PDB file of C-alpha atoms in Angstrom:
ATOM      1  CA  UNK V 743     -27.522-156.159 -43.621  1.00  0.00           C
ATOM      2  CA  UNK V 744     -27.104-156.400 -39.373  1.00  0.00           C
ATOM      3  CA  UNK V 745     -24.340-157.247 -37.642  1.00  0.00           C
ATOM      4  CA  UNK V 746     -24.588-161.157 -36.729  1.00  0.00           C
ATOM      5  CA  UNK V 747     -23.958-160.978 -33.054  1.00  0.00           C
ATOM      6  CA  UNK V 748     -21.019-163.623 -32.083  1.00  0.00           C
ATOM      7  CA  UNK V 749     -23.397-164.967 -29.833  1.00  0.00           C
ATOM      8  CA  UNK V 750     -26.044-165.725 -32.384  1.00  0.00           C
ATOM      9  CA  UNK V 751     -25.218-168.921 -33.348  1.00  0.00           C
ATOM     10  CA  UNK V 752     -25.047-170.524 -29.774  1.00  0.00           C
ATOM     11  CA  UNK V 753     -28.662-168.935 -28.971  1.00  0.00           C
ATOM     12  CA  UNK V 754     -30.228-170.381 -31.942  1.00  0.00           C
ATOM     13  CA  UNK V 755     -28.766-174.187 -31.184  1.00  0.00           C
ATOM     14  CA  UNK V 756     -29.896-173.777 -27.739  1.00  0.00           C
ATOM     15  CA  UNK V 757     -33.646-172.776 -28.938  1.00  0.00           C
ATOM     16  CA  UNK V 758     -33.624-175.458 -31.481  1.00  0.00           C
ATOM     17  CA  UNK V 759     -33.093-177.567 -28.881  1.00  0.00           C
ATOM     18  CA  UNK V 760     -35.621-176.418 -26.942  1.00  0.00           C
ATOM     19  CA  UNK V 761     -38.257-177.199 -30.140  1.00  0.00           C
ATOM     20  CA  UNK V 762     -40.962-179.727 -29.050  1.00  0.00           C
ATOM     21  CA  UNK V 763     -42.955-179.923 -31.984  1.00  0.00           C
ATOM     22  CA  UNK V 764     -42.402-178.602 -36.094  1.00  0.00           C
ATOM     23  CA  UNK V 765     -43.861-175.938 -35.269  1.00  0.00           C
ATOM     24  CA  UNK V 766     -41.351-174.490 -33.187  1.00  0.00           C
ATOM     25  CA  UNK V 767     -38.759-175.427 -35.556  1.00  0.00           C
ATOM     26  CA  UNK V 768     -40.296-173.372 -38.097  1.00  0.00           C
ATOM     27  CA  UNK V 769     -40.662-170.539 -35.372  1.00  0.00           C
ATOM     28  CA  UNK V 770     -36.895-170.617 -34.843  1.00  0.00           C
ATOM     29  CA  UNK V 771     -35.915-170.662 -38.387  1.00  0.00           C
ATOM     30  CA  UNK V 772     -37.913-167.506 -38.537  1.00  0.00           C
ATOM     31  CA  UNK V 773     -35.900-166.189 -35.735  1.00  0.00           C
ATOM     32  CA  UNK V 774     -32.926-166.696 -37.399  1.00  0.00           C
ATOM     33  CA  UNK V 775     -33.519-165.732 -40.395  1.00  0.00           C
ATOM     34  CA  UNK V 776     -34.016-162.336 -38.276  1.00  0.00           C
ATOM     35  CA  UNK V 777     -30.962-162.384 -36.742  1.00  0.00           C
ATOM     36  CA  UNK V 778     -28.725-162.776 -39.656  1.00  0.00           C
ATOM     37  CA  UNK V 779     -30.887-160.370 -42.249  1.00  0.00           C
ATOM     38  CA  UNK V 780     -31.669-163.133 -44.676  1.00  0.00           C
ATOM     39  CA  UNK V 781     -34.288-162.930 -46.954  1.00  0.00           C
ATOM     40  CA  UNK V 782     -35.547-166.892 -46.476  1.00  0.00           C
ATOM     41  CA  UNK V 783     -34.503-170.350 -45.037  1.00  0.00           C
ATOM     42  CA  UNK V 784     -35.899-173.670 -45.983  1.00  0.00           C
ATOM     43  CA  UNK V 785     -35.157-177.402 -44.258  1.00  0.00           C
ATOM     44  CA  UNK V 786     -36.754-179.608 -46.485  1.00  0.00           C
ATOM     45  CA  UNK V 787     -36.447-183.840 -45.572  1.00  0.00           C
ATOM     46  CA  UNK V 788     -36.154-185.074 -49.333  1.00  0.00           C
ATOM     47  CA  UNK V 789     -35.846-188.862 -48.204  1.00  0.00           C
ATOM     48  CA  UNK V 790     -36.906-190.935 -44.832  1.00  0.00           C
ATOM     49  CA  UNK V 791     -36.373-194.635 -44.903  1.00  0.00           C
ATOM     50  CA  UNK V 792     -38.654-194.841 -42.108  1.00  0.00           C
ATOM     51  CA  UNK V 793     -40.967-192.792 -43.724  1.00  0.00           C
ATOM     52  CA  UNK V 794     -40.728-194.543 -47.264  1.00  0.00           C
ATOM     53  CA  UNK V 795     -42.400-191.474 -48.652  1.00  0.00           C
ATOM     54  CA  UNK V 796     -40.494-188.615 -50.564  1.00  0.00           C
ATOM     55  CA  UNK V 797     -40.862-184.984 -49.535  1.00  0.00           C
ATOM     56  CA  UNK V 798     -42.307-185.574 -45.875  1.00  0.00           C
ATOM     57  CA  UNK V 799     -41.230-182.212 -44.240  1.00  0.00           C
ATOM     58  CA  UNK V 800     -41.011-179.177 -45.553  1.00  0.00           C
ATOM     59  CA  UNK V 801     -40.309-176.204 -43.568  1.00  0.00           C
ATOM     60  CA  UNK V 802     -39.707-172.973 -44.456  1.00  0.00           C
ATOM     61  CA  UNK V 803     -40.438-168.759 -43.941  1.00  0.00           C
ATOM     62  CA  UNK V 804     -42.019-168.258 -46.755  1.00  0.00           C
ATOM     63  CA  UNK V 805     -45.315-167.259 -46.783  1.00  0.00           C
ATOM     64  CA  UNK V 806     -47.747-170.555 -46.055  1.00  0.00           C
ATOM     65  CA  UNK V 807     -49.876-169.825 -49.468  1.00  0.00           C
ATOM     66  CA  UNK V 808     -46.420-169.818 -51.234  1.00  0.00           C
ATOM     67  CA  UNK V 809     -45.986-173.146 -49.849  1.00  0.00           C
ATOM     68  CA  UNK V 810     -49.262-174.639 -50.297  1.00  0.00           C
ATOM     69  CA  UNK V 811     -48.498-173.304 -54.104  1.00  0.00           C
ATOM     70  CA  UNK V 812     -44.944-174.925 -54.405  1.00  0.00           C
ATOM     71  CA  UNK V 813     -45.916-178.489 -52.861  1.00  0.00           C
ATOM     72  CA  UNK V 814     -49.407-178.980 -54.647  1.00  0.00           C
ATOM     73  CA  UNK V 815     -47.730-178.142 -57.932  1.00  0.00           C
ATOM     74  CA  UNK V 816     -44.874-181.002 -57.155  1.00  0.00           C
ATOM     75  CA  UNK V 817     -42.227-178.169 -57.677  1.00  0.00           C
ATOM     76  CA  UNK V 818     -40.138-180.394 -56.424  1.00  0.00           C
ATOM     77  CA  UNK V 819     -39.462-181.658 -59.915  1.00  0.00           C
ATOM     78  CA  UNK V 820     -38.074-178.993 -61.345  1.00  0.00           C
ATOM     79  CA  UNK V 821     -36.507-176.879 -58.613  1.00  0.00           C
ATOM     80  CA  UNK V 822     -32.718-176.863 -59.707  1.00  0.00           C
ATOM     81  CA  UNK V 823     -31.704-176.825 -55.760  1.00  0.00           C
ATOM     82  CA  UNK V 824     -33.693-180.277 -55.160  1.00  0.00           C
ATOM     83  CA  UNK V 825     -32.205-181.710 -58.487  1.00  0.00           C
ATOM     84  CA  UNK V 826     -28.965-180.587 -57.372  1.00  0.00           C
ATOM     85  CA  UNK V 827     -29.184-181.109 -53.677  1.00  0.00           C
ATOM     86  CA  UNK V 828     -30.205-185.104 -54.521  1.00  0.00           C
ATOM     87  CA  UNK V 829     -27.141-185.628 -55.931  1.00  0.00           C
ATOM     88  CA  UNK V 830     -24.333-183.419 -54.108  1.00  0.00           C
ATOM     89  CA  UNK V 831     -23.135-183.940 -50.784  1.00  0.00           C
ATOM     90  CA  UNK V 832     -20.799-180.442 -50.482  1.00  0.00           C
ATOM     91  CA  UNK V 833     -22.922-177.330 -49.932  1.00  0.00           C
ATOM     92  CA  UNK V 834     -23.251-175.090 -52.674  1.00  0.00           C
ATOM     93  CA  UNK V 835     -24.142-171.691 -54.343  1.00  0.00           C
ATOM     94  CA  UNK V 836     -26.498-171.022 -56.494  1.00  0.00           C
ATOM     95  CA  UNK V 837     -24.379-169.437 -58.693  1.00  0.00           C
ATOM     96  CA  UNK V 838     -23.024-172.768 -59.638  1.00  0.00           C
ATOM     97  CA  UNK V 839     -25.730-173.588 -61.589  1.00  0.00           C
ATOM     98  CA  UNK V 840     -25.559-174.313 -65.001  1.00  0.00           C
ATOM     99  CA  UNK V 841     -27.591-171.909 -67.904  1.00  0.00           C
ATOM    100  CA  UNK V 842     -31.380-173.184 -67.616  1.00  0.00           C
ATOM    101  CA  UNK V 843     -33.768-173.868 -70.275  1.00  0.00           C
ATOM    102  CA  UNK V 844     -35.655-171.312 -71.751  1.00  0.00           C
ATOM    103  CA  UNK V 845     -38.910-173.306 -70.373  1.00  0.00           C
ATOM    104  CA  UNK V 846     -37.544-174.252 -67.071  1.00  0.00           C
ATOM    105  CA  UNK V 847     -36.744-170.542 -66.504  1.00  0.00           C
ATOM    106  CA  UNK V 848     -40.028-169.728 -66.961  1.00  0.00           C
ATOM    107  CA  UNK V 849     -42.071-172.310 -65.005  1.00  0.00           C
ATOM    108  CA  UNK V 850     -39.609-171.468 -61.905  1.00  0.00           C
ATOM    109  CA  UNK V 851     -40.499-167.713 -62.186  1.00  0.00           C
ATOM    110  CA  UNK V 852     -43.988-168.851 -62.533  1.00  0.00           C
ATOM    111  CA  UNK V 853     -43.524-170.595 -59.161  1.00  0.00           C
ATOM    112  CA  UNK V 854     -41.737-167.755 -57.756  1.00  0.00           C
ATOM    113  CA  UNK V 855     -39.179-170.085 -56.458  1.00  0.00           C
ATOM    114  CA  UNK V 856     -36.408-167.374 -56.816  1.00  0.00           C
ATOM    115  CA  UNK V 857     -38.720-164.939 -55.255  1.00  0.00           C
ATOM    116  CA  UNK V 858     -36.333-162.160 -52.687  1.00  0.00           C
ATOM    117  CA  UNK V 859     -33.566-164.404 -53.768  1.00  0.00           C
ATOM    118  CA  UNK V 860     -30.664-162.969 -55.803  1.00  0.00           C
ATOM    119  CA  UNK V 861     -28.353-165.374 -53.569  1.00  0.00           C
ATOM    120  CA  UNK V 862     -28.333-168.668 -52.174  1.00  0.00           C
ATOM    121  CA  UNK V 863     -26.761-171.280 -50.326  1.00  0.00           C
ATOM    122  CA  UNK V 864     -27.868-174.863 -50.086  1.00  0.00           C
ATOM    123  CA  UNK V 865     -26.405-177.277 -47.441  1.00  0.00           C
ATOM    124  CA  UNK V 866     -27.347-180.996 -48.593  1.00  0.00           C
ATOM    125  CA  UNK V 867     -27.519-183.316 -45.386  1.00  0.00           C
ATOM    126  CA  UNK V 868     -26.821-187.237 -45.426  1.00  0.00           C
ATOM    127  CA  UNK V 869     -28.500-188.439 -41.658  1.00  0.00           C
ATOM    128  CA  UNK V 870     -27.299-191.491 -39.904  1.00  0.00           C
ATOM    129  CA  UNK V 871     -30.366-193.752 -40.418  1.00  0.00           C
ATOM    130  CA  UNK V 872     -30.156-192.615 -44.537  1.00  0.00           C
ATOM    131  CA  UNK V 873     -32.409-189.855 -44.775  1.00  0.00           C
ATOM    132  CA  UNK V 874     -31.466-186.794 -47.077  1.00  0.00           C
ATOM    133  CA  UNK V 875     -32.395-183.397 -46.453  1.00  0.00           C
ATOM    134  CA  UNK V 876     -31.670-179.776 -47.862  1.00  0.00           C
ATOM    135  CA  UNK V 877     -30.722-176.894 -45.511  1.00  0.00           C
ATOM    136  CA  UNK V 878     -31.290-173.403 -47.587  1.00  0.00           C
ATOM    137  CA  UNK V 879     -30.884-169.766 -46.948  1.00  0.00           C
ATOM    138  CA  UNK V 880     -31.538-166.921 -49.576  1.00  0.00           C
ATOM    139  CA  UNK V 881     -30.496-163.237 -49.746  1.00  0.00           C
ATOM    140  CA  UNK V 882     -31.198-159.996 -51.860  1.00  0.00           C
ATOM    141  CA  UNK V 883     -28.152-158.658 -50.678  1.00  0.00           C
ATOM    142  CA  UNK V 884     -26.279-157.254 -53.081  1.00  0.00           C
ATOM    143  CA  UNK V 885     -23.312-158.863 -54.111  1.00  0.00           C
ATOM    144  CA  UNK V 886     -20.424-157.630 -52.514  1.00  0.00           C
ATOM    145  CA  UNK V 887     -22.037-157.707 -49.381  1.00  0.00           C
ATOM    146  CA  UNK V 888     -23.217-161.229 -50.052  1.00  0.00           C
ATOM    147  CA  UNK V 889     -19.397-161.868 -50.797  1.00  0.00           C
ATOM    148  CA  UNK V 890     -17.834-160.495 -47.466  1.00  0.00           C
ATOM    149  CA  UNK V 891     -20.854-162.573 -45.506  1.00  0.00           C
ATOM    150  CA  UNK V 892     -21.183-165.720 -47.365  1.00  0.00           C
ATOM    151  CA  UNK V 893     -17.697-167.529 -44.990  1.00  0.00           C
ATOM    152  CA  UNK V 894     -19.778-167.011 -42.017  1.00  0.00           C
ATOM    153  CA  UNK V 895     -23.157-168.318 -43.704  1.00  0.00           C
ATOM    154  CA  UNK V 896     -21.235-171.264 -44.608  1.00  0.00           C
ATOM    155  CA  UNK V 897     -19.864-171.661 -41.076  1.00  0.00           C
ATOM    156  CA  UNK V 898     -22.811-170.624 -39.223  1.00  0.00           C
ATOM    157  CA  UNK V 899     -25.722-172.529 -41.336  1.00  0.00           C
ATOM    158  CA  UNK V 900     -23.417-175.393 -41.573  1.00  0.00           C
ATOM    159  CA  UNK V 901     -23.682-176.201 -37.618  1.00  0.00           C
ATOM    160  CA  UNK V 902     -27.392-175.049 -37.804  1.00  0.00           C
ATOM    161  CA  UNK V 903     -28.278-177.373 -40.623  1.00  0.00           C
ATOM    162  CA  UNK V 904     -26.981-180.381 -39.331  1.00  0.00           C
ATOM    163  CA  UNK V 905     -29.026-179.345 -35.493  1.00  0.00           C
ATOM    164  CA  UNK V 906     -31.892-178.420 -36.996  1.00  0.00           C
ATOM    165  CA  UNK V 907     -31.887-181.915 -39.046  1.00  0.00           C
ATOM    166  CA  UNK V 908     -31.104-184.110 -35.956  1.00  0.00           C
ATOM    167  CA  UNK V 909     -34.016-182.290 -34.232  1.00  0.00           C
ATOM    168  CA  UNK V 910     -36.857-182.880 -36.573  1.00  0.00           C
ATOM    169  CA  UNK V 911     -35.807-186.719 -36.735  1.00  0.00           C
ATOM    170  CA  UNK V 912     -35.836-186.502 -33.057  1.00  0.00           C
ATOM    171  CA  UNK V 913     -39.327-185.318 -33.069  1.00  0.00           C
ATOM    172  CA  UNK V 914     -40.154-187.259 -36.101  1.00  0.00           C
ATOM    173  CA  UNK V 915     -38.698-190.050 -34.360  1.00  0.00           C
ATOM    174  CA  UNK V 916     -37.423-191.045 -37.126  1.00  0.00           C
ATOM    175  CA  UNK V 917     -34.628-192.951 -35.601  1.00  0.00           C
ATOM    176  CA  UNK V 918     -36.833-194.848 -33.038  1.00  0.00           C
ATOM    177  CA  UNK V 919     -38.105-197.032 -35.972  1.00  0.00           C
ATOM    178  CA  UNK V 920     -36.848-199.886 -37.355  1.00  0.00           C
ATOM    179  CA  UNK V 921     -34.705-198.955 -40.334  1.00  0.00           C
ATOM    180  CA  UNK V 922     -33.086-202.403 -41.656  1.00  0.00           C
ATOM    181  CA  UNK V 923     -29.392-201.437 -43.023  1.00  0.00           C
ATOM    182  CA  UNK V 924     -27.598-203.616 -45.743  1.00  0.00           C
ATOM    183  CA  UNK V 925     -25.247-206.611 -45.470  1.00  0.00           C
ATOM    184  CA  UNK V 926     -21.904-206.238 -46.486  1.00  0.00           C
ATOM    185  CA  UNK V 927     -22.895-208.699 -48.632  1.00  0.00           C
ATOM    186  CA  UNK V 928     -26.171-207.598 -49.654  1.00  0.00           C
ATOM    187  CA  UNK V 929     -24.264-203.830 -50.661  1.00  0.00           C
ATOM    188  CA  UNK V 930     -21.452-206.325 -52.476  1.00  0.00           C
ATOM    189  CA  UNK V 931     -23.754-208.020 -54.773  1.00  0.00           C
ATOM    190  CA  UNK V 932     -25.973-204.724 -55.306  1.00  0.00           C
ATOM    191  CA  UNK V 933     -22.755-202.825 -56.202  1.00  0.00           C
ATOM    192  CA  UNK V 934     -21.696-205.403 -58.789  1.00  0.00           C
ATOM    193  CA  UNK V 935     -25.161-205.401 -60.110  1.00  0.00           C
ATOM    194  CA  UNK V 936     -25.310-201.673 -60.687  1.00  0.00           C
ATOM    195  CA  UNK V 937     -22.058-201.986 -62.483  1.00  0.00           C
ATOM    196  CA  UNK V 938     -22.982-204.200 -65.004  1.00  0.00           C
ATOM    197  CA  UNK V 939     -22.613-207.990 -63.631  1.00  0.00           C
ATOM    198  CA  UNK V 940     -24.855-210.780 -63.982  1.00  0.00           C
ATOM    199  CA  UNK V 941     -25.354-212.842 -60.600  1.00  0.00           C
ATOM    200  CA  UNK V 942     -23.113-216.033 -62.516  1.00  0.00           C
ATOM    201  CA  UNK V 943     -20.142-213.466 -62.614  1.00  0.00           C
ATOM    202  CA  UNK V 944     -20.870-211.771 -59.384  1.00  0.00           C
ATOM    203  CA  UNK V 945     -21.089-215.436 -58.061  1.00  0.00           C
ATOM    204  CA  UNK V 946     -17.296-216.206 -59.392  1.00  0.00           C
ATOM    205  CA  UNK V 947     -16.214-212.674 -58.243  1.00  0.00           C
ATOM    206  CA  UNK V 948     -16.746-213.334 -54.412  1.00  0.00           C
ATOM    207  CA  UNK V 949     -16.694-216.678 -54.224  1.00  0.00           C
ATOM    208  CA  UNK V 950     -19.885-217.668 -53.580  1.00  0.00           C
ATOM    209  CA  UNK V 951     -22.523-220.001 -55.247  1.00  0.00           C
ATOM    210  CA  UNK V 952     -24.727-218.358 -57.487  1.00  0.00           C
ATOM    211  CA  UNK V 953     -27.950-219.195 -55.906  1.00  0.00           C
ATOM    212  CA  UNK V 954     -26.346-217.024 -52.764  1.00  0.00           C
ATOM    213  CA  UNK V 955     -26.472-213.962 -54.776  1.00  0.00           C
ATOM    214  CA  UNK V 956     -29.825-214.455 -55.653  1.00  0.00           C
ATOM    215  CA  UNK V 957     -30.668-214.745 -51.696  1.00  0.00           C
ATOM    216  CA  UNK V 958     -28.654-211.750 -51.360  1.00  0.00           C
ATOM    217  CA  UNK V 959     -30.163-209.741 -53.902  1.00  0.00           C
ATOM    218  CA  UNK V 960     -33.974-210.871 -52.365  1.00  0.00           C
ATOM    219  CA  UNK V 961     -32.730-210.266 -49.093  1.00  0.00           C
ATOM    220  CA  UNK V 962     -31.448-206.487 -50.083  1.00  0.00           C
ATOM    221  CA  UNK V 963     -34.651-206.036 -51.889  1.00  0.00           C
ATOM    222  CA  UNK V 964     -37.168-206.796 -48.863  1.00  0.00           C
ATOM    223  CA  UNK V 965     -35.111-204.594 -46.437  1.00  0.00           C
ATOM    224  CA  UNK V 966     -34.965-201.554 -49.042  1.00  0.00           C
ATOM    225  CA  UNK V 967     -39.079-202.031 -49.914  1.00  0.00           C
ATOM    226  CA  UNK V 968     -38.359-202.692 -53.617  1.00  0.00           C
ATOM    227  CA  UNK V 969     -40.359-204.758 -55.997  1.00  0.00           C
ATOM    228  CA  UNK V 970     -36.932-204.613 -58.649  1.00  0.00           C
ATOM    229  CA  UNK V 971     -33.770-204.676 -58.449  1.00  0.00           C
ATOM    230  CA  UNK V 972     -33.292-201.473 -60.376  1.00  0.00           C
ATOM    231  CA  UNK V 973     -35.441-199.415 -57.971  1.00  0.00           C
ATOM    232  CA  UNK V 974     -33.314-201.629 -55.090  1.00  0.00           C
ATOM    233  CA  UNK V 975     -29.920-200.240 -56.672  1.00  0.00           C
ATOM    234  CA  UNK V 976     -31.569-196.617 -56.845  1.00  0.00           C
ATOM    235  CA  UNK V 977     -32.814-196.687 -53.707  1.00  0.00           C
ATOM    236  CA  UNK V 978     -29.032-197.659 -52.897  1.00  0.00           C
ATOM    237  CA  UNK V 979     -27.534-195.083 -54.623  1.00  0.00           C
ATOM    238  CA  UNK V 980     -29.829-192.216 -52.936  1.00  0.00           C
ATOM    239  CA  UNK V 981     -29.241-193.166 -49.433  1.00  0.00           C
ATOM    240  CA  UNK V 982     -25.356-193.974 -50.519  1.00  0.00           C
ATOM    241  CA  UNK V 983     -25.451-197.320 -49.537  1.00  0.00           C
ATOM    242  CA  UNK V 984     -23.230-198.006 -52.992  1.00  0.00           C
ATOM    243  CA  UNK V 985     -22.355-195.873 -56.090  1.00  0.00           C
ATOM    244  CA  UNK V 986     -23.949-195.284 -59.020  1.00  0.00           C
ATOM    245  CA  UNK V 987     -22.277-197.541 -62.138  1.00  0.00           C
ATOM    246  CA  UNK V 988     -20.239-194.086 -63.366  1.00  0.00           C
ATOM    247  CA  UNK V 989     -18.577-193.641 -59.964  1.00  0.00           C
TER     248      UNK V 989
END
């Protein structure tokens, strides 16, 4: 494992930077991923508002076939760092996951999605117009090495994830379209809904007719792109808008 030059991490913001196009981004990661004698790194955009599609970006340096392989087979599924990731807003190890199944163990060596990875360190990212996105590195370091490194991934990929993030929305221009954010209202009534109320209680709660709620709840519904109200309070959930009724 090299020596990460002090330097390293202020040369890689300043080429990220520099990235005009996805392509370059994924030329940088590559870069980096040399610099620091990782095995892999993946930025993968999970959720864009803007977008209203899942999965829209995936980049990575693996090999492009293992890539192809991963995203026609919807591997997103079952890969225990998306599952996790969608969910958790600390980074975390790998080693934190619980036992798998016997089956799930299989179908993920199947998809080689442990492939040069005996380590690994996921950094889940909440952007400011509510899109999520996964920042990942993987080693085959062996352990005590991965040990005395793994404060300075933390530190190091930390800053890079969040850079690398703003940049593809920049070039994504993600942020240039019209992304309609919740009332305080509209997240009031949604909130109360996931937990359980009807909109007569809700109604009495905050002190406002019941046919207000109902607006509300419409109004919350057409800016989120939801035909339901369960798939509005999901939607809310994931972009953490509200909490989910166990919170």
């Amino acid at each position: 494992m090299p020596q990460v030059d002090s330097n390293v991490v202020g040369k890689a913001l300043r080429q990220i930077a520099d990235c005009k196009s996805l392509g370059d981004v994924s030329k940088v990661l590559g870069e980096i991923r040399e610099a620091y004698g990782i095995s892999n790194i993946v930025y993968h955009a999970a959720y864009v508002p803007a977008e209203q599609l899942r999965n829209p970006i995936l980049l990575s340096t693996f090999d492009d076939a293992w890539m192809r392989a991963y995203q026609e087979r919807n591997y997103f599924t079952i890969d225990p760092v998306v599952v996790r990731g969608a969910k958790s807003r600390l980074p975390f190890e790998w080693s934190q996951f619980e036992h798998r199944t016997k089956t799930l163990h299989h179908q993920l060596r199947s998809a080689r999605l442990y492939k040069d990875a005996t380590h690994g360190l996921t950094i889940p990212i909440c952007g400011t117009s509510g899109e999520r996105a996964l920042f990942t590195i993987t080693s085959s370091a062996r352990r005590l090495e991965w040990i005395e490194r793994r404060l300075t991934y933390l530190r190091d990929f930390h800053c890079l994830a969040f850079f690398v993030h703003d940049r593809v929305a920049t070039i994504s221009q993600w942020r240039t379209r019209p992304f309609r954010d919740l009332s305080r209202r509209e997240r009031q009534c949604l909130q109360l809904v996931a937990h359980g109320m009807a909109p007569k209680v809700i109604a009495g709660t905050i002190k406002v007719s019941e046919s207000a709620v109902r607006l509300y709840m419409r109004s919350a519904r057409e800016k989120l792109a939801c035909m339901t109200t369960n798939q509005a309070i999901a939607r809310s959930i994931e972009l953490g808008l509200i909490t989910g009724s166990g919170a």
